[in-house]
PDB file of C-alpha atoms in Angstrom:
ATOM      1  CA  UNK A1184      -1.668 -16.228  -2.742  1.00 76.00           C
ATOM      2  CA  UNK A1185       0.751 -13.774  -4.290  1.00 85.00           C
ATOM      3  CA  UNK A1186       3.039 -13.670  -1.276  1.00 90.00           C
ATOM      4  CA  UNK A1187       4.967 -16.766  -2.372  1.00 91.00           C
ATOM      5  CA  UNK A1188       5.619 -15.217  -5.787  1.00 92.00           C
ATOM      6  CA  UNK A1189       6.627 -11.856  -4.323  1.00 92.00           C
ATOM      7  CA  UNK A1190       8.986 -13.451  -1.819  1.00 92.00           C
ATOM      8  CA  UNK A1191      10.520 -15.688  -4.491  1.00 93.00           C
ATOM      9  CA  UNK A1192      11.073 -12.639  -6.707  1.00 92.00           C
ATOM     10  CA  UNK A1193      12.622 -10.692  -3.824  1.00 90.00           C
ATOM     11  CA  UNK A1194      14.988 -13.546  -3.018  1.00 91.00           C
ATOM     12  CA  UNK A1195      16.136 -13.660  -6.632  1.00 94.00           C
ATOM     13  CA  UNK A1196      17.137  -9.976  -6.652  1.00 92.00           C
ATOM     14  CA  UNK A1197      20.735  -8.848  -6.108  1.00 91.00           C
ATOM     15  CA  UNK A1198      21.644  -8.327  -2.462  1.00 87.00           C
ATOM     16  CA  UNK A1199      24.331  -5.690  -2.987  1.00 90.00           C
ATOM     17  CA  UNK A1200      21.999  -2.680  -2.699  1.00 87.00           C
ATOM     18  CA  UNK A1201      18.732  -1.755  -0.982  1.00 86.00           C
ATOM     19  CA  UNK A1202      15.470  -2.761  -2.616  1.00 86.00           C
ATOM     20  CA  UNK A1203      12.249  -0.922  -1.809  1.00 86.00           C
ATOM     21  CA  UNK A1204       9.057  -2.863  -2.451  1.00 87.00           C
ATOM     22  CA  UNK A1205       5.411  -1.846  -2.340  1.00 86.00           C
ATOM     23  CA  UNK A1206       3.761  -5.082  -1.298  1.00 87.00           C
ATOM     24  CA  UNK A1207       0.639  -6.623   0.145  1.00 85.00           C
ATOM     25  CA  UNK A1208       2.473  -9.432   1.935  1.00 91.00           C
ATOM     26  CA  UNK A1209       0.365 -10.172   5.035  1.00 92.00           C
ATOM     27  CA  UNK A1210       1.644  -8.961   8.400  1.00 93.00           C
ATOM     28  CA  UNK A1211       2.109 -12.445   9.850  1.00 94.00           C
ATOM     29  CA  UNK A1212       4.403 -13.382   6.969  1.00 94.00           C
ATOM     30  CA  UNK A1213       6.291 -10.065   7.156  1.00 93.00           C
ATOM     31  CA  UNK A1214       6.899 -10.678  10.852  1.00 94.00           C
ATOM     32  CA  UNK A1215       8.390 -14.075  10.078  1.00 93.00           C
ATOM     33  CA  UNK A1216      10.712 -12.881   7.285  1.00 91.00           C
ATOM     34  CA  UNK A1217      11.658  -9.340   8.260  1.00 92.00           C
ATOM     35  CA  UNK A1218      12.041  -6.932  11.149  1.00 93.00           C
ATOM     36  CA  UNK A1219      11.154  -3.425  12.306  1.00 94.00           C
ATOM     37  CA  UNK A1220      14.086  -1.784  10.500  1.00 93.00           C
ATOM     38  CA  UNK A1221      13.118  -3.269   7.135  1.00 93.00           C
ATOM     39  CA  UNK A1222       9.360  -2.656   6.987  1.00 94.00           C
ATOM     40  CA  UNK A1223       7.390   0.563   6.835  1.00 94.00           C
ATOM     41  CA  UNK A1224       3.612   0.561   6.877  1.00 94.00           C
ATOM     42  CA  UNK A1225       1.950   3.452   5.095  1.00 90.00           C
ATOM     43  CA  UNK A1226      -1.639   4.169   6.100  1.00 90.00           C
ATOM     44  CA  UNK A1227      -4.397   6.565   5.209  1.00 87.00           C
ATOM     45  CA  UNK A1228      -7.794   6.961   6.802  1.00 87.00           C
ATOM     46  CA  UNK A1229      -9.782   3.885   5.675  1.00 87.00           C
ATOM     47  CA  UNK A1230     -12.659   5.888   4.195  1.00 85.00           C
ATOM     48  CA  UNK A1231     -10.279   8.167   2.287  1.00 84.00           C
ATOM     49  CA  UNK A1232      -8.429   5.145   0.919  1.00 84.00           C
ATOM     50  CA  UNK A1233     -11.679   4.065  -0.741  1.00 88.00           C
ATOM     51  CA  UNK A1234     -12.973   7.509  -1.664  1.00 88.00           C
ATOM     52  CA  UNK A1235      -9.732   8.666  -3.319  1.00 88.00           C
ATOM     53  CA  UNK A1236      -8.488   5.357  -4.742  1.00 90.00           C
ATOM     54  CA  UNK A1237      -8.751   6.472  -8.376  1.00 91.00           C
ATOM     55  CA  UNK A1238      -7.706  10.117  -7.828  1.00 89.00           C
ATOM     56  CA  UNK A1239      -4.011   9.337  -8.237  1.00 82.00           C
ATOM     57  CA  UNK A1240      -2.430   9.005 -11.651  1.00 82.00           C
ATOM     58  CA  UNK A1241      -0.935   5.641 -10.742  1.00 86.00           C
ATOM     59  CA  UNK A1242      -0.953   3.627 -14.026  1.00 92.00           C
ATOM     60  CA  UNK A1243      -2.354   0.487 -12.378  1.00 91.00           C
ATOM     61  CA  UNK A1244      -5.210   2.375 -10.752  1.00 92.00           C
ATOM     62  CA  UNK A1245      -6.044   4.185 -13.981  1.00 93.00           C
ATOM     63  CA  UNK A1246      -5.968   0.865 -15.870  1.00 96.00           C
ATOM     64  CA  UNK A1247      -8.457  -0.605 -13.381  1.00 94.00           C
ATOM     65  CA  UNK A1248     -10.725   2.416 -13.712  1.00 96.00           C
ATOM     66  CA  UNK A1249     -10.698   2.146 -17.511  1.00 96.00           C
ATOM     67  CA  UNK A1250     -11.611  -1.533 -17.306  1.00 97.00           C
ATOM     68  CA  UNK A1251     -14.471  -0.760 -14.924  1.00 97.00           C
ATOM     69  CA  UNK A1252     -15.703   1.954 -17.285  1.00 97.00           C
ATOM     70  CA  UNK A1253     -15.739  -0.567 -20.168  1.00 97.00           C
ATOM     71  CA  UNK A1254     -18.204  -2.877 -18.432  1.00 97.00           C
ATOM     72  CA  UNK A1255     -21.875  -3.058 -19.377  1.00 97.00           C
ATOM     73  CA  UNK A1256     -22.815  -1.425 -16.056  1.00 97.00           C
ATOM     74  CA  UNK A1257     -19.874   0.778 -15.015  1.00 97.00           C
ATOM     75  CA  UNK A1258     -21.675   2.456 -12.102  1.00 97.00           C
ATOM     76  CA  UNK A1259     -22.591  -0.907 -10.592  1.00 97.00           C
ATOM     77  CA  UNK A1260     -19.094  -2.279 -11.222  1.00 97.00           C
ATOM     78  CA  UNK A1261     -17.510   0.797  -9.604  1.00 96.00           C
ATOM     79  CA  UNK A1262     -19.728   0.492  -6.530  1.00 96.00           C
ATOM     80  CA  UNK A1263     -18.884  -3.212  -6.285  1.00 96.00           C
ATOM     81  CA  UNK A1264     -15.169  -2.396  -6.521  1.00 95.00           C
ATOM     82  CA  UNK A1265     -15.518   0.272  -3.821  1.00 94.00           C
ATOM     83  CA  UNK A1266     -17.294  -2.201  -1.548  1.00 95.00           C
ATOM     84  CA  UNK A1267     -14.387  -4.620  -1.960  1.00 94.00           C
ATOM     85  CA  UNK A1268     -11.940  -1.778  -1.242  1.00 92.00           C
ATOM     86  CA  UNK A1269     -13.910  -0.856   1.873  1.00 93.00           C
ATOM     87  CA  UNK A1270     -13.544  -4.420   3.166  1.00 92.00           C
ATOM     88  CA  UNK A1271      -9.813  -4.423   2.446  1.00 88.00           C
ATOM     89  CA  UNK A1272      -9.481  -0.981   4.067  1.00 89.00           C
ATOM     90  CA  UNK A1273     -11.681  -1.685   7.080  1.00 92.00           C
ATOM     91  CA  UNK A1274     -11.032  -0.156  10.475  1.00 92.00           C
ATOM     92  CA  UNK A1275     -10.135  -3.645  11.699  1.00 94.00           C
ATOM     93  CA  UNK A1276      -7.364  -3.964   9.092  1.00 92.00           C
ATOM     94  CA  UNK A1277      -6.218  -0.383   9.777  1.00 93.00           C
ATOM     95  CA  UNK A1278      -5.940  -1.151  13.496  1.00 95.00           C
ATOM     96  CA  UNK A1279      -4.010  -4.356  12.770  1.00 95.00           C
ATOM     97  CA  UNK A1280      -1.447  -2.364  10.771  1.00 94.00           C
ATOM     98  CA  UNK A1281      -1.282   0.371  13.429  1.00 95.00           C
ATOM     99  CA  UNK A1282      -0.598  -2.257  16.097  1.00 96.00           C
ATOM    100  CA  UNK A1283       1.645  -4.457  13.951  1.00 95.00           C
ATOM    101  CA  UNK A1284       4.873  -3.538  15.690  1.00 95.00           C
ATOM    102  CA  UNK A1285       6.257  -2.075  12.455  1.00 96.00           C
ATOM    103  CA  UNK A1286       6.999   1.614  11.843  1.00 95.00           C
ATOM    104  CA  UNK A1287       3.813   3.318  10.644  1.00 95.00           C
ATOM    105  CA  UNK A1288       3.641   6.432   8.483  1.00 92.00           C
ATOM    106  CA  UNK A1289       0.188   7.988   8.340  1.00 89.00           C
ATOM    107  CA  UNK A1290      -1.081  10.058   5.452  1.00 80.00           C
ATOM    108  CA  UNK A1291      -3.592  12.658   6.531  1.00 69.00           C
ATOM    109  CA  UNK A1292      -4.886  16.067   5.513  1.00 57.00           C
ATOM    110  CA  UNK A1293      -2.467  17.808   7.844  1.00 61.00           C
ATOM    111  CA  UNK A1294       0.547  16.040   6.387  1.00 56.00           C
ATOM    112  CA  UNK A1295       0.725  16.982   2.725  1.00 61.00           C
ATOM    113  CA  UNK A1296       4.486  17.465   2.510  1.00 75.00           C
ATOM    114  CA  UNK A1297       5.431  14.373   0.522  1.00 79.00           C
ATOM    115  CA  UNK A1298       9.137  15.257   0.572  1.00 85.00           C
ATOM    116  CA  UNK A1299       9.075  15.403   4.376  1.00 86.00           C
ATOM    117  CA  UNK A1300       7.389  11.972   4.521  1.00 86.00           C
ATOM    118  CA  UNK A1301       9.964  10.666   2.047  1.00 87.00           C
ATOM    119  CA  UNK A1302      12.788  11.923   4.287  1.00 91.00           C
ATOM    120  CA  UNK A1303      11.260  10.211   7.319  1.00 91.00           C
ATOM    121  CA  UNK A1304      10.975   6.931   5.444  1.00 91.00           C
ATOM    122  CA  UNK A1305      14.590   7.183   4.249  1.00 92.00           C
ATOM    123  CA  UNK A1306      15.677   7.809   7.840  1.00 94.00           C
ATOM    124  CA  UNK A1307      13.698   4.793   9.060  1.00 95.00           C
ATOM    125  CA  UNK A1308      15.449   2.591   6.503  1.00 93.00           C
ATOM    126  CA  UNK A1309      18.778   4.306   7.304  1.00 92.00           C
ATOM    127  CA  UNK A1310      19.114   5.355   3.662  1.00 89.00           C
ATOM    128  CA  UNK A1311      19.598   9.090   4.187  1.00 72.00           C
TER     129      UNK A1311
END
């Protein structure tokens, strides 16, 4: 549903410099509007994506956690949210991204050097 709004917003942005976007535009739409050199897929192990979702200090994630904690049954709400995350981060979805034809950057326990990942992403986008 949000893809139309995101794409409209992207099209309204200036075209004189690179724009980096963290998006959830579906793969089939990305394939129709972009190419390999302009998309990078960032993946983490599906179970870790769920388990560590709220461990980052990302303002949006912390806002969600606070809202969950305000509910009448926060433990139940949190489990429900994690179940939804697990569906969104299923092995099937992970495999679809891995086999999407786009450049994939994996986050794993052996790759904790964020600066090194950043450099690889810049190189992929030819921004280095």
